[in-house]
mmCIF file of C-alpha atoms in Angstrom:
data_model
loop_
_atom_site.group_PDB
_atom_site.id
_atom_site.type_symbol
_atom_site.label_atom_id
_atom_site.label_comp_id
_atom_site.label_asym_id
_atom_site.label_seq_id
_atom_site.Cartn_x
_atom_site.Cartn_y
_atom_site.Cartn_z
ATOM 1 C CA MET A 1 -18.682 -5.864 35.327
ATOM 2 C CA ALA A 2 -16.375 -8.608 34.304
ATOM 3 C CA TYR A 3 -15.148 -9.653 30.864
ATOM 4 C CA ARG A 4 -17.404 -12.127 29.562
ATOM 5 C CA HIS A 5 -16.459 -14.065 26.326
ATOM 6 C CA PHE A 6 -18.772 -16.042 24.603
ATOM 7 C CA GLU A 7 -18.884 -17.969 21.436
ATOM 8 C CA GLU A 8 -21.667 -20.210 19.897
ATOM 9 C CA TYR A 9 -20.705 -23.359 18.432
ATOM 10 C CA SER A 10 -23.077 -26.234 16.682
ATOM 11 C CA GLN A 11 -22.661 -29.219 19.491
ATOM 12 C CA ALA A 12 -23.139 -31.605 16.612
ATOM 13 C CA THR A 13 -20.323 -30.405 14.634
ATOM 14 C CA THR A 14 -18.100 -29.297 17.766
ATOM 15 C CA GLU A 15 -18.549 -33.341 18.517
ATOM 16 C CA ASP A 16 -18.333 -34.462 15.261
ATOM 17 C CA MET A 17 -15.046 -32.824 14.549
ATOM 18 C CA LYS A 18 -13.266 -33.542 18.230
ATOM 19 C CA GLN A 19 -13.602 -37.238 17.286
ATOM 20 C CA LYS A 20 -11.821 -36.639 14.004
ATOM 21 C CA TYR A 21 -9.131 -34.435 15.640
ATOM 22 C CA ARG A 22 -8.789 -36.869 17.867
ATOM 23 C CA ASP A 23 -7.915 -39.660 15.323
ATOM 24 C CA ILE A 24 -5.426 -37.313 13.942
ATOM 25 C CA ILE A 25 -3.573 -36.513 16.786
ATOM 26 C CA THR A 26 -3.460 -40.513 17.533
ATOM 27 C CA LYS A 27 -1.899 -41.386 13.953
ATOM 28 C CA LEU A 28 0.409 -38.708 14.565
ATOM 29 C CA GLY A 29 1.515 -40.444 17.401
ATOM 30 C CA GLU A 30 0.207 -38.404 20.579
ATOM 31 C CA ASP A 31 -1.521 -39.621 23.398
ATOM 32 C CA VAL A 32 -4.839 -38.049 23.865
ATOM 33 C CA SER A 33 -5.643 -39.116 27.169
ATOM 34 C CA ARG A 34 -2.592 -37.225 28.558
ATOM 35 C CA GLU A 35 -2.925 -34.627 30.407
ATOM 36 C CA GLY A 36 -1.815 -31.208 28.229
ATOM 37 C CA ILE A 37 -3.674 -33.106 25.235
ATOM 38 C CA VAL A 38 -6.750 -34.488 26.848
ATOM 39 C CA LYS A 39 -9.194 -31.178 25.988
ATOM 40 C CA THR A 40 -6.829 -30.530 22.714
ATOM 41 C CA PRO A 41 -9.403 -32.222 20.379
ATOM 42 C CA GLU A 42 -12.615 -30.128 21.447
ATOM 43 C CA ARG A 43 -10.552 -26.932 21.587
ATOM 44 C CA ALA A 44 -9.333 -27.551 17.715
ATOM 45 C CA ALA A 45 -12.778 -27.792 16.738
ATOM 46 C CA LYS A 46 -14.020 -24.980 18.301
ATOM 47 C CA ALA A 47 -10.949 -22.751 17.266
ATOM 48 C CA MET A 48 -11.197 -24.401 13.117
ATOM 49 C CA GLN A 49 -15.009 -23.235 13.693
ATOM 50 C CA PHE A 50 -14.464 -19.437 15.017
ATOM 51 C CA LEU A 51 -11.469 -19.370 12.115
ATOM 52 C CA THR A 52 -13.968 -20.211 9.204
ATOM 53 C CA GLN A 53 -17.213 -18.189 10.872
ATOM 54 C CA GLY A 54 -17.432 -16.492 7.500
ATOM 55 C CA TYR A 55 -18.531 -19.183 5.511
ATOM 56 C CA ASP A 56 -22.078 -17.942 7.709
ATOM 57 C CA GLN A 57 -21.944 -14.530 7.229
ATOM 58 C CA ASP A 58 -23.204 -12.253 4.412
ATOM 59 C CA ALA A 59 -20.533 -9.368 3.315
ATOM 60 C CA GLU A 60 -22.828 -7.400 1.215
ATOM 61 C CA GLN A 61 -25.815 -7.340 4.041
ATOM 62 C CA ILE A 62 -22.970 -5.952 6.912
ATOM 63 C CA LEU A 63 -22.384 -3.011 4.459
ATOM 64 C CA ARG A 64 -25.585 -2.484 3.375
ATOM 65 C CA SER A 65 -26.595 -2.202 7.189
ATOM 66 C CA ALA A 66 -24.046 0.481 7.406
ATOM 67 C CA MET A 67 -25.092 2.516 4.495
ATOM 68 C CA PHE A 68 -25.533 6.917 4.523
ATOM 69 C CA LYS A 69 -26.204 9.192 2.104
ATOM 70 C CA GLU A 70 -23.728 11.697 1.654
ATOM 71 C CA ASP A 71 -22.168 14.156 -0.581
ATOM 72 C CA TYR A 72 -18.670 13.981 0.213
ATOM 73 C CA ASP A 73 -16.823 12.529 -2.925
ATOM 74 C CA GLU A 74 -12.580 12.277 -1.660
ATOM 75 C CA MET A 75 -11.036 9.715 -0.987
ATOM 76 C CA VAL A 76 -11.806 7.258 2.198
ATOM 77 C CA ILE A 77 -8.945 5.110 3.288
ATOM 78 C CA VAL A 78 -9.215 2.904 6.049
ATOM 79 C CA LYS A 79 -5.484 1.231 6.341
ATOM 80 C CA ASP A 80 -3.527 -1.160 8.462
ATOM 81 C CA ILE A 81 -6.843 -3.431 9.004
ATOM 82 C CA GLU A 82 -5.113 -6.851 10.411
ATOM 83 C CA VAL A 83 -5.705 -10.249 8.160
ATOM 84 C CA TYR A 84 -5.451 -13.533 9.731
ATOM 85 C CA SER A 85 -6.825 -16.149 7.254
ATOM 86 C CA LEU A 86 -6.412 -19.956 6.691
ATOM 87 C CA CYS A 87 -4.351 -21.230 3.122
ATOM 88 C CA GLU A 88 -6.953 -23.400 1.664
ATOM 89 C CA HIS A 89 -3.678 -25.320 0.555
ATOM 90 C CA HIS A 90 -2.327 -26.566 3.854
ATOM 91 C CA ILE A 91 -4.809 -24.749 6.731
ATOM 92 C CA LEU A 92 -2.087 -23.245 7.851
ATOM 93 C CA PRO A 93 -2.263 -19.889 8.728
ATOM 94 C CA PHE A 94 -1.405 -16.621 6.790
ATOM 95 C CA PHE A 95 -1.228 -12.854 7.979
ATOM 96 C CA GLY A 96 -0.752 -9.132 7.768
ATOM 97 C CA LYS A 97 -2.638 -5.761 6.573
ATOM 98 C CA ALA A 98 -5.282 -5.074 4.319
ATOM 99 C CA HIS A 99 -5.668 -1.163 2.679
ATOM 100 C CA ILE A 100 -8.994 0.045 1.611
ATOM 101 C CA ALA A 101 -9.774 2.821 -0.200
ATOM 102 C CA TYR A 102 -13.178 3.950 -2.347
ATOM 103 C CA ILE A 103 -14.489 7.459 -3.937
ATOM 104 C CA PRO A 104 -17.981 7.825 -2.830
ATOM 105 C CA ASN A 105 -20.979 7.746 -4.998
ATOM 106 C CA GLY A 106 -23.632 9.322 -3.073
ATOM 107 C CA TYR A 107 -22.882 7.028 -0.098
ATOM 108 C CA ILE A 108 -20.241 6.066 2.627
ATOM 109 C CA VAL A 109 -20.466 3.543 4.890
ATOM 110 C CA GLY A 110 -19.659 2.673 8.375
ATOM 111 C CA LEU A 111 -16.055 2.918 9.298
ATOM 112 C CA SER A 112 -16.108 -0.500 11.124
ATOM 113 C CA LYS A 113 -17.594 -2.432 8.548
ATOM 114 C CA LEU A 114 -14.978 -2.211 6.146
ATOM 115 C CA PRO A 115 -12.809 -4.314 8.226
ATOM 116 C CA ARG A 116 -15.362 -6.298 9.263
ATOM 117 C CA VAL A 117 -15.931 -6.970 5.210
ATOM 118 C CA VAL A 118 -12.630 -8.066 5.500
ATOM 119 C CA ASP A 119 -12.826 -10.800 8.268
ATOM 120 C CA VAL A 120 -15.966 -12.143 6.623
ATOM 121 C CA PHE A 121 -13.834 -13.204 3.787
ATOM 122 C CA ALA A 122 -10.479 -13.689 5.543
ATOM 123 C CA ARG A 123 -12.572 -16.394 8.099
ATOM 124 C CA ARG A 124 -12.502 -18.719 5.423
ATOM 125 C CA LEU A 125 -10.001 -21.072 3.742
ATOM 126 C CA GLN A 126 -8.878 -19.009 1.329
ATOM 127 C CA VAL A 127 -6.105 -17.976 -0.982
ATOM 128 C CA GLN A 128 -4.617 -13.958 -0.624
ATOM 129 C CA GLU A 129 -5.301 -13.107 -4.551
ATOM 130 C CA ARG A 130 -9.260 -14.288 -4.074
ATOM 131 C CA LEU A 131 -9.361 -12.772 -0.795
ATOM 132 C CA THR A 132 -8.588 -9.325 -2.227
ATOM 133 C CA HIS A 133 -10.756 -10.073 -4.970
ATOM 134 C CA ASP A 134 -13.549 -10.820 -2.945
ATOM 135 C CA ILE A 135 -13.136 -7.837 -0.650
ATOM 136 C CA LEU A 136 -12.642 -5.405 -3.717
ATOM 137 C CA GLU A 137 -16.096 -7.036 -5.696
ATOM 138 C CA CYS A 138 -18.041 -6.899 -2.218
ATOM 139 C CA ILE A 139 -17.414 -3.151 -1.720
ATOM 140 C CA ASN A 140 -18.354 -2.227 -5.629
ATOM 141 C CA ASN A 141 -20.945 -4.534 -5.673
ATOM 142 C CA THR A 142 -22.467 -3.145 -2.794
ATOM 143 C CA LEU A 143 -21.685 0.855 -2.267
ATOM 144 C CA LYS A 144 -21.030 0.963 -6.320
ATOM 145 C CA PRO A 145 -18.680 4.342 -5.628
ATOM 146 C CA LYS A 146 -16.799 5.702 -8.224
ATOM 147 C CA GLY A 147 -13.578 3.840 -7.231
ATOM 148 C CA VAL A 148 -12.651 1.288 -5.002
ATOM 149 C CA ALA A 149 -8.684 -0.008 -4.329
ATOM 150 C CA VAL A 150 -7.632 -2.923 -2.067
ATOM 151 C CA VAL A 151 -4.263 -3.652 -1.030
ATOM 152 C CA ILE A 152 -3.307 -6.784 1.106
ATOM 153 C CA GLU A 153 0.819 -7.786 2.422
ATOM 154 C CA ALA A 154 0.692 -10.695 3.962
ATOM 155 C CA SER A 155 3.357 -13.513 5.364
ATOM 156 C CA HIS A 156 1.984 -17.173 4.767
ATOM 157 C CA MET A 157 3.203 -20.146 7.154
ATOM 158 C CA CYS A 158 2.979 -22.609 4.461
ATOM 159 C CA MET A 159 6.226 -20.573 3.283
ATOM 160 C CA MET A 160 7.757 -20.062 6.101
ATOM 161 C CA MET A 161 6.866 -23.311 8.278
ATOM 162 C CA ARG A 162 7.490 -26.051 5.149
ATOM 163 C CA GLY A 163 8.170 -26.297 2.084
ATOM 164 C CA VAL A 164 10.583 -23.794 0.807
ATOM 165 C CA GLN A 165 11.438 -22.108 4.384
ATOM 166 C CA LYS A 166 11.841 -18.490 3.514
ATOM 167 C CA GLN A 167 11.078 -16.487 6.786
ATOM 168 C CA ASN A 168 10.922 -13.111 5.539
ATOM 169 C CA SER A 169 8.716 -12.751 2.839
ATOM 170 C CA VAL A 170 5.845 -10.709 2.596
ATOM 171 C CA THR A 171 2.874 -11.318 -0.574
ATOM 172 C CA THR A 172 1.486 -7.825 -2.010
ATOM 173 C CA THR A 173 -2.143 -8.421 -3.563
ATOM 174 C CA SER A 174 -4.060 -5.711 -5.449
ATOM 175 C CA GLY A 175 -6.845 -4.627 -6.773
ATOM 176 C CA PHE A 176 -8.471 -1.665 -8.216
ATOM 177 C CA ARG A 177 -11.648 -0.586 -9.798
ATOM 178 C CA GLY A 178 -13.288 2.730 -11.388
ATOM 179 C CA GLN A 179 -11.098 5.905 -10.495
ATOM 180 C CA PHE A 180 -8.586 4.017 -9.092
ATOM 181 C CA GLU A 181 -7.984 2.009 -12.469
ATOM 182 C CA LYS A 182 -6.632 5.908 -13.712
ATOM 183 C CA ASN A 183 -2.831 6.078 -12.776
ATOM 184 C CA GLU A 184 -3.169 9.585 -10.442
ATOM 185 C CA THR A 185 -5.887 8.226 -8.380
ATOM 186 C CA ARG A 186 -4.308 4.972 -7.803
ATOM 187 C CA SER A 187 -0.698 6.450 -7.211
ATOM 188 C CA GLU A 188 -2.154 8.934 -4.384
ATOM 189 C CA PHE A 189 -3.754 5.981 -2.432
ATOM 190 C CA LEU A 190 -0.178 3.861 -2.366
ATOM 191 C CA ARG A 191 1.206 6.593 -1.576
ATOM 192 C CA LEU A 192 -1.148 7.446 1.078
ATOM 193 C CA ILE A 193 -0.921 3.887 2.511
ATOM 194 C CA SER A 194 2.927 4.024 2.331
ATOM 195 C CA ASN A 195 3.642 6.895 3.944
ATOM 196 C CA GLU A 196 2.939 7.861 7.871
ATOM 197 C CA LEU A 197 0.695 11.038 7.932
ATOM 198 C CA SER A 198 1.787 13.818 9.949
#
């Protein structure tokens, strides 16, 4: 069976945004009737809806849909989760990796749900600090684990392409709750996300 890619967009929203993108492109000095640009306003309208679809999604419900009773009470880590978001200050991308750990307290969650939670909050206009906090609080409030930790490392195009123009800078944010507020547990988590496991 051939690969099929399907995305749903509000027709009314797309048409409204398309016209606004046409106006912006025109004000920049570009010819919106030029062959390479003709479809750009519609593409941009759909891209923006895709990149901000997190506003219409419920991260806690995603977690609740795959919670399972389990006696396991050691650290669970999902690391190197790809993060793509838009800075709310300039609507430019920032991207990197998220590392999440939790210590179950009677419930575990399907592993794919943690990256989905990252995407829900990343697919909004964001700052990295709030993104870290949103992910942390969602997991903590929904799973009620013994502890949860989130670290995000990201590069910001608003720093790399404009302003200070520092291409090699990386911003790291972190948040810890419960058992991860203890130095020993937090240090173990940070060591495990920093090292390659053999």
